[in-house]
PDB file of C-alpha atoms in Angstrom:
ATOM      1  CA  MET A   1    -268.481  64.564 -45.427  1.00 88.00           C
ATOM      2  CA  GLN A   2    -268.967  62.412 -42.336  1.00 93.00           C
ATOM      3  CA  GLN A   3    -266.536  63.541 -39.032  1.00 96.00           C
ATOM      4  CA  VAL A   4    -265.970  60.999 -36.489  1.00 96.00           C
ATOM      5  CA  THR A   5    -263.746  61.033 -33.463  1.00 95.00           C
ATOM      6  CA  LEU A   6    -260.434  58.892 -33.234  1.00 94.00           C
ATOM      7  CA  ALA A   7    -262.158  56.674 -30.699  1.00 95.00           C
ATOM      8  CA  GLU A   8    -265.043  56.004 -33.120  1.00 95.00           C
ATOM      9  CA  ALA A   9    -263.015  55.339 -35.913  1.00 94.00           C
ATOM     10  CA  SER A  10    -260.826  52.818 -34.049  1.00 94.00           C
ATOM     11  CA  GLU A  11    -264.096  50.835 -33.024  1.00 96.00           C
ATOM     12  CA  HIS A  12    -265.550  50.825 -36.568  1.00 96.00           C
ATOM     13  CA  LEU A  13    -262.818  51.242 -39.295  1.00 95.00           C
ATOM     14  CA  ALA A  14    -263.932  48.056 -41.410  1.00 96.00           C
ATOM     15  CA  GLN A  15    -267.659  50.265 -41.768  1.00 96.00           C
ATOM     16  CA  PHE A  16    -266.263  53.469 -42.454  1.00 95.00           C
ATOM     17  CA  ILE A  17    -263.351  51.762 -44.831  1.00 94.00           C
ATOM     18  CA  ASP A  18    -266.399  50.672 -46.671  1.00 95.00           C
ATOM     19  CA  ALA A  19    -268.255  53.601 -46.830  1.00 94.00           C
ATOM     20  CA  ALA A  20    -265.096  55.372 -48.036  1.00 93.00           C
ATOM     21  CA  LEU A  21    -264.790  52.941 -50.726  1.00 92.00           C
ATOM     22  CA  LYS A  22    -268.560  53.803 -51.817  1.00 93.00           C
ATOM     23  CA  GLY A  23    -267.908  57.341 -52.051  1.00 90.00           C
ATOM     24  CA  GLU A  24    -268.178  59.073 -48.885  1.00 93.00           C
ATOM     25  CA  GLU A  25    -265.993  61.449 -47.501  1.00 93.00           C
ATOM     26  CA  ILE A  26    -264.837  60.372 -43.966  1.00 95.00           C
ATOM     27  CA  VAL A  27    -262.627  62.892 -41.534  1.00 96.00           C
ATOM     28  CA  ILE A  28    -261.285  61.534 -38.538  1.00 96.00           C
ATOM     29  CA  LEU A  29    -260.791  63.993 -35.912  1.00 96.00           C
ATOM     30  CA  LYS A  30    -258.295  64.116 -32.796  1.00 95.00           C
ATOM     31  CA  ASP A  31    -258.943  66.731 -30.076  1.00 95.00           C
ATOM     32  CA  LYS A  32    -262.053  68.040 -32.081  1.00 94.00           C
ATOM     33  CA  GLN A  33    -259.327  69.005 -34.942  1.00 96.00           C
ATOM     34  CA  PRO A  34    -259.484  67.120 -38.435  1.00 96.00           C
ATOM     35  CA  VAL A  35    -256.459  64.579 -38.670  1.00 96.00           C
ATOM     36  CA  VAL A  36    -257.068  62.122 -41.300  1.00 95.00           C
ATOM     37  CA  LYS A  37    -259.192  61.893 -44.432  1.00 95.00           C
ATOM     38  CA  LEU A  38    -260.231  58.116 -45.628  1.00 93.00           C
ATOM     39  CA  THR A  39    -260.310  57.977 -49.284  1.00 90.00           C
ATOM     40  CA  PRO A  40    -259.858  55.353 -51.695  1.00 89.00           C
ATOM     41  CA  ILE A  41    -256.713  54.709 -53.727  1.00 86.00           C
ATOM     42  CA  GLU A  42    -257.496  54.630 -57.275  1.00 83.00           C
ATOM     43  CA  PRO A  43    -255.857  51.193 -59.289  1.00 82.00           C
ATOM     44  CA  VAL A  44    -252.813  51.912 -61.064  1.00 82.00           C
ATOM     45  CA  LYS A  45    -253.580  51.978 -64.735  1.00 84.00           C
ATOM     46  CA  ARG A  46    -251.364  50.355 -66.983  1.00 84.00           C
ATOM     47  CA  ARG A  47    -250.746  50.376 -70.496  1.00 82.00           C
ATOM     48  CA  PRO A  48    -249.428  46.994 -72.163  1.00 82.00           C
ATOM     49  CA  ALA A  49    -245.965  46.858 -73.693  1.00 76.00           C
ATOM     50  CA  LYS A  50    -245.567  48.030 -77.184  1.00 80.00           C
ATOM     51  CA  ALA A  51    -243.213  45.760 -79.733  1.00 79.00           C
ATOM     52  CA  SER A  52    -240.230  47.421 -80.226  1.00 77.00           C
ATOM     53  CA  SER A  53    -240.564  49.839 -77.154  1.00 75.00           C
ATOM     54  CA  GLY A  54    -237.121  49.763 -76.144  1.00 76.00           C
ATOM     55  CA  LYS A  55    -235.270  50.064 -79.277  1.00 79.00           C
ATOM     56  CA  GLY A  56    -232.448  51.721 -79.017  1.00 80.00           C
ATOM     57  CA  LEU A  57    -231.630  50.662 -75.471  1.00 84.00           C
ATOM     58  CA  ILE A  58    -229.732  47.731 -75.741  1.00 81.00           C
ATOM     59  CA  TRP A  59    -226.097  47.640 -77.506  1.00 82.00           C
ATOM     60  CA  MET A  60    -224.603  44.400 -78.564  1.00 82.00           C
ATOM     61  CA  SER A  61    -221.175  44.117 -79.813  1.00 84.00           C
ATOM     62  CA  ASP A  62    -220.822  42.796 -83.085  1.00 85.00           C
ATOM     63  CA  ASP A  63    -218.555  39.702 -81.699  1.00 86.00           C
ATOM     64  CA  PHE A  64    -220.656  39.043 -78.444  1.00 82.00           C
ATOM     65  CA  ASP A  65    -221.002  35.354 -79.950  1.00 83.00           C
ATOM     66  CA  SER A  66    -217.655  34.764 -81.190  1.00 82.00           C
ATOM     67  CA  LYS A  67    -215.752  32.171 -79.654  1.00 79.00           C
ATOM     68  CA  SER A  68    -212.130  33.155 -78.600  1.00 69.00           C
ATOM     69  CA  SER A  69    -209.228  30.475 -77.549  1.00 56.00           C
TER      70      SER A  69
END
């Protein structure tokens, strides 16, 4: 774990973001107290939609497409 001051983080933010993306834990200190931890965000894993996954969610009247005068 690497601890850096707020001033250092401001000056070298891109460098610390790269380090965090490589797995290093970066903690930012303010007044010698830890206040922020840089960690990468994991990508959201989306599952492909299954056929008929919405079955039963939509209802349509039997006379939906009938022409009325």
